[in-house]
Structure formats: C-alpha cells, structure tokens
Coordinates of N, CA and C in Angstrom, one line a residue:
M19 N 413.9 117.8 -136.5 CA 413.5 116.6 -137.2 C 414.2 116.4 -138.5
H20 N 414.8 115.3 -138.7 CA 415.5 115.0 -140.0 C 414.5 114.7 -141.0
C21 N 414.8 115.1 -142.3 CA 413.9 114.7 -143.4 C 414.8 114.6 -144.6
D22 N 414.4 113.7 -145.5 CA 415.2 113.5 -146.7 C 415.1 114.7 -147.7
V23 N 413.9 115.2 -147.8 CA 413.6 116.3 -148.8 C 412.6 117.2 -148.2
L24 N 412.7 118.5 -148.6 CA 411.8 119.5 -148.1 C 411.5 120.4 -149.3
W25 N 410.2 120.6 -149.6 CA 409.7 121.5 -150.6 C 409.2 122.7 -149.8
H26 N 409.6 123.9 -150.1 CA 409.2 125.1 -149.4 C 408.8 126.2 -150.3
N27 N 408.2 127.3 -149.7 CA 407.8 128.5 -150.5 C 406.7 128.0 -151.5
A28 N 405.8 127.2 -151.1 CA 404.8 126.6 -151.9 C 403.4 127.0 -151.5
Q29 N 402.5 126.9 -152.4 CA 401.1 127.1 -152.1 C 400.5 125.7 -152.0
L30 N 400.0 125.3 -150.8 CA 399.5 124.0 -150.7 C 398.0 124.0 -150.8
M31 N 397.5 123.0 -151.5 CA 396.1 122.8 -151.7 C 395.7 121.6 -150.8
T32 N 395.0 121.9 -149.7 CA 394.6 120.8 -148.7 C 393.3 120.2 -149.0
L33 N 392.4 120.9 -149.8 CA 391.0 120.5 -150.0 C 390.2 120.3 -148.8
D34 N 390.6 121.0 -147.7 CA 389.9 121.1 -146.5 C 388.7 122.0 -146.6
A35 N 387.5 121.4 -146.6 CA 386.3 122.2 -146.7 C 386.1 123.3 -145.7
A36 N 386.7 123.0 -144.5 CA 386.6 124.0 -143.4 C 387.4 125.3 -143.7
D37 N 388.4 125.2 -144.6 CA 389.1 126.4 -145.0 C 388.5 127.1 -146.2
G38 N 387.4 126.6 -146.7 CA 386.7 127.2 -147.8 C 387.2 126.8 -149.1
G39 N 386.6 125.9 -149.7 CA 387.0 125.5 -151.1 C 388.2 124.6 -151.1
L40 N 389.3 125.2 -151.7 CA 390.5 124.4 -151.9 C 391.3 124.2 -150.6
G41 N 391.1 125.0 -149.6 CA 391.9 125.0 -148.4 C 393.4 125.3 -148.7
I42 N 393.6 126.6 -149.1 CA 394.9 127.0 -149.6 C 395.8 127.4 -148.4
V43 N 397.0 126.9 -148.4 CA 398.0 127.4 -147.4 C 399.0 128.1 -148.2
D44 N 399.1 129.5 -148.0 CA 399.9 130.3 -148.9 C 401.4 130.1 -148.8
D45 N 402.0 130.0 -147.6 CA 403.4 129.8 -147.4 C 403.6 128.4 -146.8
G46 N 403.4 127.4 -147.7 CA 403.4 126.0 -147.2 C 404.7 125.3 -147.5
L47 N 404.9 124.2 -146.8 CA 406.0 123.4 -147.0 C 405.6 121.9 -146.8
V48 N 406.4 121.0 -147.5 CA 406.1 119.6 -147.4 C 407.5 119.0 -147.1
A49 N 407.6 118.1 -146.1 CA 408.8 117.4 -145.7 C 408.5 115.9 -145.8
C50 N 409.5 115.2 -146.4 CA 409.3 113.8 -146.5 C 410.6 113.1 -145.9
Q51 N 410.3 111.9 -145.4 CA 411.4 111.1 -144.8 C 411.1 109.6 -145.3
Q52 N 412.0 109.0 -146.0 CA 411.9 107.7 -146.5 C 410.6 107.5 -147.3
G53 N 410.3 108.4 -148.1 CA 409.1 108.3 -149.0 C 407.8 108.6 -148.4
R54 N 407.8 109.0 -147.1 CA 406.5 109.4 -146.4 C 406.5 110.8 -146.0
I55 N 405.4 111.4 -146.1 CA 405.2 112.8 -145.7 C 405.2 112.9 -144.2
V56 N 406.2 113.7 -143.6 CA 406.3 113.8 -142.2 C 405.7 115.2 -141.7
Y57 N 405.6 116.1 -142.6 CA 404.9 117.4 -142.3 C 404.4 118.0 -143.6
A58 N 403.2 118.6 -143.6 CA 402.7 119.4 -144.7 C 401.8 120.4 -144.0
G59 N 402.2 121.7 -144.3 CA 401.4 122.8 -143.7 C 402.1 124.1 -143.8
P60 N 401.6 125.0 -143.0 CA 402.2 126.4 -143.0 C 403.7 126.3 -142.5
A61 N 404.6 127.1 -143.1 CA 406.0 127.1 -142.7 C 406.1 127.6 -141.3
A62 N 405.3 128.5 -140.9 CA 405.4 129.1 -139.6 C 405.1 128.1 -138.5
Q63 N 404.3 127.0 -138.8 CA 404.0 126.0 -137.8 C 404.8 124.8 -137.9
A64 N 405.7 124.7 -138.8 CA 406.5 123.5 -139.0 C 407.5 123.3 -137.9
P65 N 407.8 122.0 -137.5 CA 408.8 121.7 -136.6 C 410.2 122.1 -137.1
A66 N 411.2 122.2 -136.3 CA 412.5 122.4 -136.8 C 412.9 121.2 -137.7
L67 N 413.3 121.5 -138.9 CA 413.6 120.5 -139.9 C 415.0 120.6 -140.3
Q68 N 415.6 119.4 -140.5 CA 417.0 119.3 -141.0 C 417.0 118.4 -142.3
P69 N 416.7 119.1 -143.4 CA 416.6 118.3 -144.7 C 417.9 118.0 -145.3
D70 N 418.0 116.8 -146.0 CA 419.1 116.5 -146.8 C 419.2 117.4 -148.1
S71 N 418.0 117.6 -148.6 CA 417.9 118.5 -149.8 C 416.6 119.3 -149.7
T72 N 416.7 120.5 -150.3 CA 415.5 121.4 -150.3 C 415.2 121.9 -151.8
H73 N 414.0 122.2 -152.0 CA 413.5 122.7 -153.3 C 412.6 123.9 -153.0
D74 N 413.0 125.0 -153.6 CA 412.2 126.2 -153.6 C 411.1 126.1 -154.6
C75 N 409.9 126.1 -154.2 CA 408.8 125.9 -155.2 C 408.4 127.2 -155.9
Q76 N 409.0 128.3 -155.4 CA 408.7 129.6 -156.1 C 407.2 129.9 -156.2
R77 N 406.5 129.6 -155.1 CA 405.1 129.9 -155.0 C 404.2 129.0 -156.0
R78 N 404.8 127.9 -156.5 CA 404.0 127.0 -157.3 C 403.1 126.1 -156.4
W79 N 402.2 125.4 -157.0 CA 401.2 124.6 -156.2 C 401.8 123.2 -155.9
I80 N 401.4 122.8 -154.7 CA 401.5 121.4 -154.4 C 400.1 120.9 -154.0
S81 N 399.6 119.9 -154.6 CA 398.3 119.4 -154.3 C 398.3 118.0 -153.9
P82 N 397.2 117.5 -153.3 CA 397.1 116.1 -152.9 C 397.3 115.2 -154.1
G83 N 397.4 113.9 -153.9 CA 397.6 113.0 -154.9 C 396.4 112.9 -155.9
L84 N 396.1 113.9 -156.6 CA 395.1 113.9 -157.6 C 395.7 113.3 -158.9
I85 N 395.3 112.1 -159.2 CA 395.9 111.4 -160.3 C 394.9 111.1 -161.4
D86 N 395.3 111.5 -162.6 CA 394.5 111.2 -163.8 C 394.9 109.8 -164.2
C87 N 394.0 108.8 -163.7 CA 394.4 107.4 -163.9 C 393.8 106.8 -165.1
H88 N 393.3 107.6 -166.1 CA 392.7 107.0 -167.3 C 393.9 106.6 -168.2
T89 N 393.6 105.7 -169.1 CA 394.7 105.2 -170.0 C 394.1 105.0 -171.4
H90 N 395.0 104.9 -172.3 CA 394.6 104.6 -173.7 C 395.2 103.3 -174.1
L91 N 394.5 102.4 -174.6 CA 395.0 101.1 -175.0 C 395.6 101.2 -176.3
V92 N 396.7 101.8 -176.4 CA 397.4 102.0 -177.7 C 397.7 100.7 -178.4
Y93 N 398.0 99.7 -177.7 CA 398.4 98.5 -178.4 C 397.3 97.4 -178.4
A94 N 396.1 97.8 -178.1 CA 395.0 96.8 -178.1 C 394.6 96.5 -179.6
G95 N 394.8 95.3 -180.0 CA 394.5 94.9 -181.3 C 395.5 95.4 -182.3
N96 N 395.2 95.3 -183.6 CA 396.1 95.8 -184.6 C 395.3 96.7 -185.5
R97 N 395.7 98.0 -185.6 CA 395.0 98.9 -186.4 C 395.8 99.5 -187.5
A98 N 396.8 98.7 -188.0 CA 397.6 99.1 -189.1 C 396.9 99.5 -190.3
N99 N 395.8 98.8 -190.5 CA 394.9 99.1 -191.7 C 394.4 100.5 -191.7
E100 N 394.1 101.0 -190.4 CA 393.6 102.3 -190.3 C 394.7 103.3 -190.6
F101 N 395.9 103.0 -190.3 CA 397.0 103.9 -190.6 C 397.1 104.0 -192.1
E102 N 397.0 102.9 -192.8 CA 397.1 102.9 -194.2 C 395.9 103.7 -194.8
Q103 N 394.7 103.5 -194.3 CA 393.6 104.3 -194.8 C 393.8 105.8 -194.6
R104 N 394.4 106.2 -193.5 CA 394.7 107.6 -193.3 C 395.7 108.1 -194.3
L105 N 396.7 107.3 -194.6 CA 397.7 107.7 -195.6 C 397.1 107.8 -197.0
R106 N 396.0 107.0 -197.3 CA 395.3 107.2 -198.5 C 394.3 108.3 -198.5
G107 N 394.1 109.0 -197.4 CA 393.3 110.2 -197.4 C 391.9 110.0 -196.7
A108 N 391.7 108.8 -196.1 CA 390.4 108.6 -195.4 C 390.4 109.5 -194.2
S109 N 389.2 110.0 -193.9 CA 389.1 110.8 -192.6 C 388.8 109.9 -191.5
Y110 N 389.0 110.5 -190.2 CA 388.7 109.7 -189.0 C 387.2 109.3 -189.0
A111 N 386.4 110.2 -189.5 CA 384.9 109.9 -189.5 C 384.6 108.8 -190.4
E112 N 385.3 108.7 -191.6 CA 385.1 107.6 -192.5 C 385.5 106.3 -191.9
I113 N 386.7 106.3 -191.2 CA 387.2 105.1 -190.6 C 386.3 104.6 -189.5
A114 N 385.8 105.6 -188.7 CA 384.9 105.3 -187.6 C 383.6 104.7 -188.1
A115 N 383.0 105.3 -189.2 CA 381.8 104.8 -189.8 C 381.9 103.4 -190.3
A116 N 383.1 103.0 -190.7 CA 383.4 101.6 -191.2 C 383.7 100.7 -190.0
G117 N 383.6 101.1 -188.8 CA 383.8 100.3 -187.6 C 385.2 100.3 -187.1
G118 N 386.0 101.3 -187.5 CA 387.3 101.5 -187.0 C 387.4 102.4 -185.9
G119 N 388.6 102.9 -185.6 CA 388.8 103.9 -184.5 C 388.6 103.3 -183.2
I120 N 388.0 104.0 -182.3 CA 387.8 103.6 -180.9 C 386.9 102.3 -180.9
V121 N 386.0 102.1 -181.8 CA 385.2 100.9 -181.8 C 386.1 99.7 -182.0
A122 N 387.1 99.8 -182.9 CA 388.0 98.7 -183.1 C 388.8 98.4 -181.8
T123 N 389.2 99.4 -181.1 CA 389.9 99.2 -179.9 C 389.1 98.5 -178.8
V124 N 387.8 98.9 -178.7 CA 386.9 98.3 -177.7 C 386.7 96.8 -178.1
R125 N 386.5 96.5 -179.4 CA 386.4 95.1 -179.8 C 387.6 94.3 -179.4
A126 N 388.8 94.9 -179.5 CA 390.0 94.1 -179.3 C 390.0 93.7 -177.9

C-alpha cells in the first residue's frame, strides 16, 4: 500500500478501554495518504507499506486528536491603561480589584 508519510517506532495511545486505560501499542506506526490515516496500529500487523517519507518517532508518543481548544482573547477590548498601571507599580490584584484584568476582558 502506498502512503505519503509513515511514522514508526512510536508508542500509540488508542484510548481503547478494552486494552486497559490508555490502550498502549508499544511498537506502533501510523501511515497517512492524502491527509487521511490509512493505518494505525502495531507494526507487526501493518500491511506492506511504501511511504514517500518516514519519520522515526524514537519511542515517542502518538495520541488521538486531543486538542486543547481553549483560547485567550488577547485583543478583546483595550487594556492599555492596565499596562500603564503595571509600569507604575500596580499589582495584578490591585488592577483586578479596580475592575481590570480578566473582568475587563469579559466585559469587552
């Protein structure tokens, strides 16, 4: 089977409860073709693969798409005055007590 990229010598985390906890595959590999996973699992059970490029993971982890999707609204509103207050020595607690900090971001 042709694949664009192959990651091998990896520890795969499948999160399969049947495997107990994290569902670890010790000698795993992941093969992708045109941006889609065509195989993920134990190297010993993989089909014959012909990759364009390979990456030795050196026993590093590959996990499912666990994404930290939180964000910080850095540019919500204008908090330049808080920057000036900090330069003048005000603490974060003092700025927050005056309604600044995260409270100002939420209001924005």
